[in-house]
Amino acid sequence: MTPQPRPPQSQPAWRWLGWAIAVALMLGVFSLYAHPDFMVDLADRLWSCF
């Protein structure tokens, strides 16, 4: 018995949504790097852990 092909699913829509969310998160993170005060605060918090 040969396997039947699956009908196309809405996978591309989920894939586009995932990429859109990932790009939005990256843009948000990169926008924080444009603020020097945030970067100094982040570095201070990181070094205070050690």
mmCIF file with all atom_site columns, N, CA and C in Angstrom:
data_model
loop_
_atom_site.group_PDB
_atom_site.id
_atom_site.type_symbol
_atom_site.label_atom_id
_atom_site.label_alt_id
_atom_site.label_comp_id
_atom_site.label_asym_id
_atom_site.label_entity_id
_atom_site.label_seq_id
_atom_site.pdbx_PDB_ins_code
_atom_site.Cartn_x
_atom_site.Cartn_y
_atom_site.Cartn_z
_atom_site.occupancy
_atom_site.B_iso_or_equiv
_atom_site.pdbx_formal_charge
_atom_site.auth_seq_id
_atom_site.auth_comp_id
_atom_site.auth_asym_id
_atom_site.auth_atom_id
_atom_site.pdbx_PDB_model_num
ATOM 1   N N  . MET A 1 1  ? 0.841  -1.172 0.000  1.00 0.00 ? 1  MET A N  1
ATOM 2   C CA . MET A 1 1  ? 0.000  0.000  0.000  1.00 0.00 ? 1  MET A CA 1
ATOM 3   C C  . MET A 1 1  ? 0.895  1.246  0.000  1.00 0.00 ? 1  MET A C  1
ATOM 4   N N  . THR A 1 2  ? 0.669  2.162  -0.881 1.00 0.00 ? 2  THR A N  1
ATOM 5   C CA . THR A 1 2  ? 1.478  3.382  -0.967 1.00 0.00 ? 2  THR A CA 1
ATOM 6   C C  . THR A 1 2  ? 0.879  4.457  -0.072 1.00 0.00 ? 2  THR A C  1
ATOM 7   N N  . PRO A 1 3  ? 1.722  5.246  0.557  1.00 0.00 ? 3  PRO A N  1
ATOM 8   C CA . PRO A 1 3  ? 1.193  6.307  1.422  1.00 0.00 ? 3  PRO A CA 1
ATOM 9   C C  . PRO A 1 3  ? 0.519  7.398  0.588  1.00 0.00 ? 3  PRO A C  1
ATOM 10  N N  . GLN A 1 4  ? -0.563 7.902  1.125  1.00 0.00 ? 4  GLN A N  1
ATOM 11  C CA . GLN A 1 4  ? -1.299 8.969  0.447  1.00 0.00 ? 4  GLN A CA 1
ATOM 12  C C  . GLN A 1 4  ? -0.645 10.318 0.750  1.00 0.00 ? 4  GLN A C  1
ATOM 13  N N  . PRO A 1 5  ? -0.540 11.205 -0.245 1.00 0.00 ? 5  PRO A N  1
ATOM 14  C CA . PRO A 1 5  ? 0.045  12.521 0.023  1.00 0.00 ? 5  PRO A CA 1
ATOM 15  C C  . PRO A 1 5  ? -0.879 13.337 0.924  1.00 0.00 ? 5  PRO A C  1
ATOM 16  N N  . ARG A 1 6  ? -0.263 14.110 1.775  1.00 0.00 ? 6  ARG A N  1
ATOM 17  C CA . ARG A 1 6  ? -1.036 14.965 2.677  1.00 0.00 ? 6  ARG A CA 1
ATOM 18  C C  . ARG A 1 6  ? -1.560 16.185 1.932  1.00 0.00 ? 6  ARG A C  1
ATOM 19  N N  . PRO A 1 7  ? -2.731 16.651 2.300  1.00 0.00 ? 7  PRO A N  1
ATOM 20  C CA . PRO A 1 7  ? -3.203 17.901 1.701  1.00 0.00 ? 7  PRO A CA 1
ATOM 21  C C  . PRO A 1 7  ? -2.380 19.073 2.237  1.00 0.00 ? 7  PRO A C  1
ATOM 22  N N  . PRO A 1 8  ? -2.207 20.123 1.466  1.00 0.00 ? 8  PRO A N  1
ATOM 23  C CA . PRO A 1 8  ? -1.415 21.264 1.949  1.00 0.00 ? 8  PRO A CA 1
ATOM 24  C C  . PRO A 1 8  ? -2.075 21.886 3.174  1.00 0.00 ? 8  PRO A C  1
ATOM 25  N N  . GLN A 1 9  ? -1.262 22.228 4.134  1.00 0.00 ? 9  GLN A N  1
ATOM 26  C CA . GLN A 1 9  ? -1.760 22.826 5.367  1.00 0.00 ? 9  GLN A CA 1
ATOM 27  C C  . GLN A 1 9  ? -1.411 24.301 5.386  1.00 0.00 ? 9  GLN A C  1
ATOM 28  N N  . SER A 1 10 ? -1.838 24.982 6.420  1.00 0.00 ? 10 SER A N  1
ATOM 29  C CA . SER A 1 10 ? -1.563 26.411 6.544  1.00 0.00 ? 10 SER A CA 1
ATOM 30  C C  . SER A 1 10 ? -0.203 26.660 7.189  1.00 0.00 ? 10 SER A C  1
ATOM 31  N N  . GLN A 1 11 ? 0.740  25.805 6.933  1.00 0.00 ? 11 GLN A N  1
ATOM 32  C CA . GLN A 1 11 ? 2.070  25.935 7.522  1.00 0.00 ? 11 GLN A CA 1
ATOM 33  C C  . GLN A 1 11 ? 2.782  27.217 7.087  1.00 0.00 ? 11 GLN A C  1
ATOM 34  N N  . PRO A 1 12 ? 2.697  27.643 5.826  1.00 0.00 ? 12 PRO A N  1
ATOM 35  C CA . PRO A 1 12 ? 3.383  28.891 5.462  1.00 0.00 ? 12 PRO A CA 1
ATOM 36  C C  . PRO A 1 12 ? 2.877  30.099 6.252  1.00 0.00 ? 12 PRO A C  1
ATOM 37  N N  . ALA A 1 13 ? 1.586  30.119 6.586  1.00 0.00 ? 13 ALA A N  1
ATOM 38  C CA . ALA A 1 13 ? 1.065  31.239 7.378  1.00 0.00 ? 13 ALA A CA 1
ATOM 39  C C  . ALA A 1 13 ? 1.709  31.245 8.768  1.00 0.00 ? 13 ALA A C  1
ATOM 40  N N  . TRP A 1 14 ? 1.841  30.080 9.402  1.00 0.00 ? 14 TRP A N  1
ATOM 41  C CA . TRP A 1 14 ? 2.496  30.003 10.704 1.00 0.00 ? 14 TRP A CA 1
ATOM 42  C C  . TRP A 1 14 ? 3.962  30.362 10.595 1.00 0.00 ? 14 TRP A C  1
ATOM 43  N N  . ARG A 1 15 ? 4.584  29.955 9.503  1.00 0.00 ? 15 ARG A N  1
ATOM 44  C CA . ARG A 1 15 ? 5.997  30.264 9.316  1.00 0.00 ? 15 ARG A CA 1
ATOM 45  C C  . ARG A 1 15 ? 6.202  31.777 9.180  1.00 0.00 ? 15 ARG A C  1
ATOM 46  N N  . TRP A 1 16 ? 5.339  32.441 8.404  1.00 0.00 ? 16 TRP A N  1
ATOM 47  C CA . TRP A 1 16 ? 5.443  33.897 8.254  1.00 0.00 ? 16 TRP A CA 1
ATOM 48  C C  . TRP A 1 16 ? 5.186  34.594 9.582  1.00 0.00 ? 16 TRP A C  1
ATOM 49  N N  . LEU A 1 17 ? 4.231  34.101 10.339 1.00 0.00 ? 17 LEU A N  1
ATOM 50  C CA . LEU A 1 17 ? 3.946  34.695 11.641 1.00 0.00 ? 17 LEU A CA 1
ATOM 51  C C  . LEU A 1 17 ? 5.141  34.533 12.582 1.00 0.00 ? 17 LEU A C  1
ATOM 52  N N  . GLY A 1 18 ? 5.758  33.369 12.562 1.00 0.00 ? 18 GLY A N  1
ATOM 53  C CA . GLY A 1 18 ? 6.942  33.150 13.392 1.00 0.00 ? 18 GLY A CA 1
ATOM 54  C C  . GLY A 1 18 ? 8.088  34.072 13.015 1.00 0.00 ? 18 GLY A C  1
ATOM 55  N N  . TRP A 1 19 ? 8.312  34.213 11.714 1.00 0.00 ? 19 TRP A N  1
ATOM 56  C CA . TRP A 1 19 ? 9.375  35.116 11.264 1.00 0.00 ? 19 TRP A CA 1
ATOM 57  C C  . TRP A 1 19 ? 9.056  36.560 11.633 1.00 0.00 ? 19 TRP A C  1
ATOM 58  N N  . ALA A 1 20 ? 7.808  36.965 11.503 1.00 0.00 ? 20 ALA A N  1
ATOM 59  C CA . ALA A 1 20 ? 7.421  38.341 11.837 1.00 0.00 ? 20 ALA A CA 1
ATOM 60  C C  . ALA A 1 20 ? 7.650  38.616 13.326 1.00 0.00 ? 20 ALA A C  1
ATOM 61  N N  . ILE A 1 21 ? 7.305  37.656 14.175 1.00 0.00 ? 21 ILE A N  1
ATOM 62  C CA . ILE A 1 21 ? 7.524  37.826 15.614 1.00 0.00 ? 21 ILE A CA 1
ATOM 63  C C  . ILE A 1 21 ? 9.017  37.888 15.925 1.00 0.00 ? 21 ILE A C  1
ATOM 64  N N  . ALA A 1 22 ? 9.797  37.026 15.281 1.00 0.00 ? 22 ALA A N  1
ATOM 65  C CA . ALA A 1 22 ? 11.246 37.022 15.519 1.00 0.00 ? 22 ALA A CA 1
ATOM 66  C C  . ALA A 1 22 ? 11.876 38.342 15.079 1.00 0.00 ? 22 ALA A C  1
ATOM 67  N N  . VAL A 1 23 ? 11.463 38.846 13.935 1.00 0.00 ? 23 VAL A N  1
ATOM 68  C CA . VAL A 1 23 ? 12.013 40.120 13.448 1.00 0.00 ? 23 VAL A CA 1
ATOM 69  C C  . VAL A 1 23 ? 11.608 41.266 14.372 1.00 0.00 ? 23 VAL A C  1
ATOM 70  N N  . ALA A 1 24 ? 10.361 41.259 14.837 1.00 0.00 ? 24 ALA A N  1
ATOM 71  C CA . ALA A 1 24 ? 9.910  42.314 15.751 1.00 0.00 ? 24 ALA A CA 1
ATOM 72  C C  . ALA A 1 24 ? 10.714 42.280 17.058 1.00 0.00 ? 24 ALA A C  1
ATOM 73  N N  . LEU A 1 25 ? 10.968 41.082 17.579 1.00 0.00 ? 25 LEU A N  1
ATOM 74  C CA . LEU A 1 25 ? 11.767 40.975 18.806 1.00 0.00 ? 25 LEU A CA 1
ATOM 75  C C  . LEU A 1 25 ? 13.196 41.463 18.584 1.00 0.00 ? 25 LEU A C  1
ATOM 76  N N  . MET A 1 26 ? 13.782 41.096 17.445 1.00 0.00 ? 26 MET A N  1
ATOM 77  C CA . MET A 1 26 ? 15.152 41.539 17.164 1.00 0.00 ? 26 MET A CA 1
ATOM 78  C C  . MET A 1 26 ? 15.217 43.055 16.993 1.00 0.00 ? 26 MET A C  1
ATOM 79  N N  . LEU A 1 27 ? 14.228 43.630 16.325 1.00 0.00 ? 27 LEU A N  1
ATOM 80  C CA . LEU A 1 27 ? 14.216 45.089 16.174 1.00 0.00 ? 27 LEU A CA 1
ATOM 81  C C  . LEU A 1 27 ? 14.070 45.775 17.533 1.00 0.00 ? 27 LEU A C  1
ATOM 82  N N  . GLY A 1 28 ? 13.275 45.183 18.411 1.00 0.00 ? 28 GLY A N  1
ATOM 83  C CA . GLY A 1 28 ? 13.141 45.743 19.746 1.00 0.00 ? 28 GLY A CA 1
ATOM 84  C C  . GLY A 1 28 ? 14.444 45.696 20.521 1.00 0.00 ? 28 GLY A C  1
ATOM 85  N N  . VAL A 1 29 ? 15.148 44.570 20.436 1.00 0.00 ? 29 VAL A N  1
ATOM 86  C CA . VAL A 1 29 ? 16.435 44.439 21.129 1.00 0.00 ? 29 VAL A CA 1
ATOM 87  C C  . VAL A 1 29 ? 17.460 45.393 20.526 1.00 0.00 ? 29 VAL A C  1
ATOM 88  N N  . PHE A 1 30 ? 17.516 45.463 19.216 1.00 0.00 ? 30 PHE A N  1
ATOM 89  C CA . PHE A 1 30 ? 18.492 46.351 18.578 1.00 0.00 ? 30 PHE A CA 1
ATOM 90  C C  . PHE A 1 30 ? 18.187 47.811 18.868 1.00 0.00 ? 30 PHE A C  1
ATOM 91  N N  . SER A 1 31 ? 16.907 48.162 19.042 1.00 0.00 ? 31 SER A N  1
ATOM 92  C CA . SER A 1 31 ? 16.588 49.556 19.371 1.00 0.00 ? 31 SER A CA 1
ATOM 93  C C  . SER A 1 31 ? 17.083 49.909 20.766 1.00 0.00 ? 31 SER A C  1
ATOM 94  N N  . LEU A 1 32 ? 17.144 48.921 21.672 1.00 0.00 ? 32 LEU A N  1
ATOM 95  C CA . LEU A 1 32 ? 17.673 49.194 23.009 1.00 0.00 ? 32 LEU A CA 1
ATOM 96  C C  . LEU A 1 32 ? 19.168 49.475 22.964 1.00 0.00 ? 32 LEU A C  1
ATOM 97  N N  . TYR A 1 33 ? 19.875 48.896 22.013 1.00 0.00 ? 33 TYR A N  1
ATOM 98  C CA . TYR A 1 33 ? 21.306 49.139 21.896 1.00 0.00 ? 33 TYR A CA 1
ATOM 99  C C  . TYR A 1 33 ? 21.609 50.567 21.468 1.00 0.00 ? 33 TYR A C  1
ATOM 100 N N  . ALA A 1 34 ? 20.628 51.281 20.926 1.00 0.00 ? 34 ALA A N  1
ATOM 101 C CA . ALA A 1 34 ? 20.834 52.661 20.503 1.00 0.00 ? 34 ALA A CA 1
ATOM 102 C C  . ALA A 1 34 ? 20.839 53.624 21.686 1.00 0.00 ? 34 ALA A C  1
ATOM 103 N N  . HIS A 1 35 ? 20.435 53.138 22.866 1.00 0.00 ? 35 HIS A N  1
ATOM 104 C CA . HIS A 1 35 ? 20.396 53.986 24.054 1.00 0.00 ? 35 HIS A CA 1
ATOM 105 C C  . HIS A 1 35 ? 21.608 53.662 24.936 1.00 0.00 ? 35 HIS A C  1
ATOM 106 N N  . PRO A 1 36 ? 22.585 54.552 24.991 1.00 0.00 ? 36 PRO A N  1
ATOM 107 C CA . PRO A 1 36 ? 23.798 54.258 25.761 1.00 0.00 ? 36 PRO A CA 1
ATOM 108 C C  . PRO A 1 36 ? 23.528 54.049 27.253 1.00 0.00 ? 36 PRO A C  1
ATOM 109 N N  . ASP A 1 37 ? 22.563 54.779 27.812 1.00 0.00 ? 37 ASP A N  1
ATOM 110 C CA . ASP A 1 37 ? 22.267 54.614 29.239 1.00 0.00 ? 37 ASP A CA 1
ATOM 111 C C  . ASP A 1 37 ? 21.793 53.202 29.536 1.00 0.00 ? 37 ASP A C  1
ATOM 112 N N  . PHE A 1 38 ? 21.011 52.647 28.645 1.00 0.00 ? 38 PHE A N  1
ATOM 113 C CA . PHE A 1 38 ? 20.542 51.276 28.834 1.00 0.00 ? 38 PHE A CA 1
ATOM 114 C C  . PHE A 1 38 ? 21.713 50.308 28.790 1.00 0.00 ? 38 PHE A C  1
ATOM 115 N N  . MET A 1 39 ? 22.619 50.519 27.866 1.00 0.00 ? 39 MET A N  1
ATOM 116 C CA . MET A 1 39 ? 23.755 49.612 27.739 1.00 0.00 ? 39 MET A CA 1
ATOM 117 C C  . MET A 1 39 ? 24.649 49.675 28.979 1.00 0.00 ? 39 MET A C  1
ATOM 118 N N  . VAL A 1 40 ? 24.858 50.865 29.549 1.00 0.00 ? 40 VAL A N  1
ATOM 119 C CA . VAL A 1 40 ? 25.671 50.994 30.755 1.00 0.00 ? 40 VAL A CA 1
ATOM 120 C C  . VAL A 1 40 ? 24.967 50.300 31.919 1.00 0.00 ? 40 VAL A C  1
ATOM 121 N N  . ASP A 1 41 ? 23.664 50.503 32.039 1.00 0.00 ? 41 ASP A N  1
ATOM 122 C CA . ASP A 1 41 ? 22.901 49.854 33.100 1.00 0.00 ? 41 ASP A CA 1
ATOM 123 C C  . ASP A 1 41 ? 22.938 48.334 32.960 1.00 0.00 ? 41 ASP A C  1
ATOM 124 N N  . LEU A 1 42 ? 22.803 47.849 31.742 1.00 0.00 ? 42 LEU A N  1
ATOM 125 C CA . LEU A 1 42 ? 22.857 46.411 31.500 1.00 0.00 ? 42 LEU A CA 1
ATOM 126 C C  . LEU A 1 42 ? 24.234 45.844 31.847 1.00 0.00 ? 42 LEU A C  1
ATOM 127 N N  . ALA A 1 43 ? 25.289 46.544 31.465 1.00 0.00 ? 43 ALA A N  1
ATOM 128 C CA . ALA A 1 43 ? 26.644 46.088 31.781 1.00 0.00 ? 43 ALA A CA 1
ATOM 129 C C  . ALA A 1 43 ? 26.879 46.088 33.288 1.00 0.00 ? 43 ALA A C  1
ATOM 130 N N  . ASP A 1 44 ? 26.374 47.115 33.974 1.00 0.00 ? 44 ASP A N  1
ATOM 131 C CA . ASP A 1 44 ? 26.527 47.164 35.437 1.00 0.00 ? 44 ASP A CA 1
ATOM 132 C C  . ASP A 1 44 ? 25.803 46.003 36.107 1.00 0.00 ? 44 ASP A C  1
ATOM 133 N N  . ARG A 1 45 ? 24.608 45.693 35.632 1.00 0.00 ? 45 ARG A N  1
ATOM 134 C CA . ARG A 1 45 ? 23.851 44.586 36.213 1.00 0.00 ? 45 ARG A CA 1
ATOM 135 C C  . ARG A 1 45 ? 24.547 43.242 35.941 1.00 0.00 ? 45 ARG A C  1
ATOM 136 N N  . LEU A 1 46 ? 25.098 43.115 34.746 1.00 0.00 ? 46 LEU A N  1
ATOM 137 C CA . LEU A 1 46 ? 25.781 41.868 34.413 1.00 0.00 ? 46 LEU A CA 1
ATOM 138 C C  . LEU A 1 46 ? 27.012 41.687 35.289 1.00 0.00 ? 46 LEU A C  1
ATOM 139 N N  . TRP A 1 47 ? 27.818 42.724 35.443 1.00 0.00 ? 47 TRP A N  1
ATOM 140 C CA . TRP A 1 47 ? 29.050 42.602 36.226 1.00 0.00 ? 47 TRP A CA 1
ATOM 141 C C  . TRP A 1 47 ? 28.776 42.480 37.714 1.00 0.00 ? 47 TRP A C  1
ATOM 142 N N  . SER A 1 48 ? 27.604 42.956 38.169 1.00 0.00 ? 48 SER A N  1
ATOM 143 C CA . SER A 1 48 ? 27.304 42.841 39.601 1.00 0.00 ? 48 SER A CA 1
ATOM 144 C C  . SER A 1 48 ? 27.004 41.384 39.985 1.00 0.00 ? 48 SER A C  1
ATOM 145 N N  . CYS A 1 49 ? 26.746 40.537 39.002 1.00 0.00 ? 49 CYS A N  1
ATOM 146 C CA . CYS A 1 49 ? 26.498 39.117 39.275 1.00 0.00 ? 49 CYS A CA 1
ATOM 147 C C  . CYS A 1 49 ? 27.789 38.380 39.638 1.00 0.00 ? 49 CYS A C  1
ATOM 148 N N  . PHE A 1 50 ? 28.938 38.938 39.271 1.00 0.00 ? 50 PHE A N  1
ATOM 149 C CA . PHE A 1 50 ? 30.206 38.236 39.493 1.00 0.00 ? 50 PHE A CA 1
ATOM 150 C C  . PHE A 1 50 ? 30.882 38.796 40.688 1.00 0.00 ? 50 PHE A C  1
#
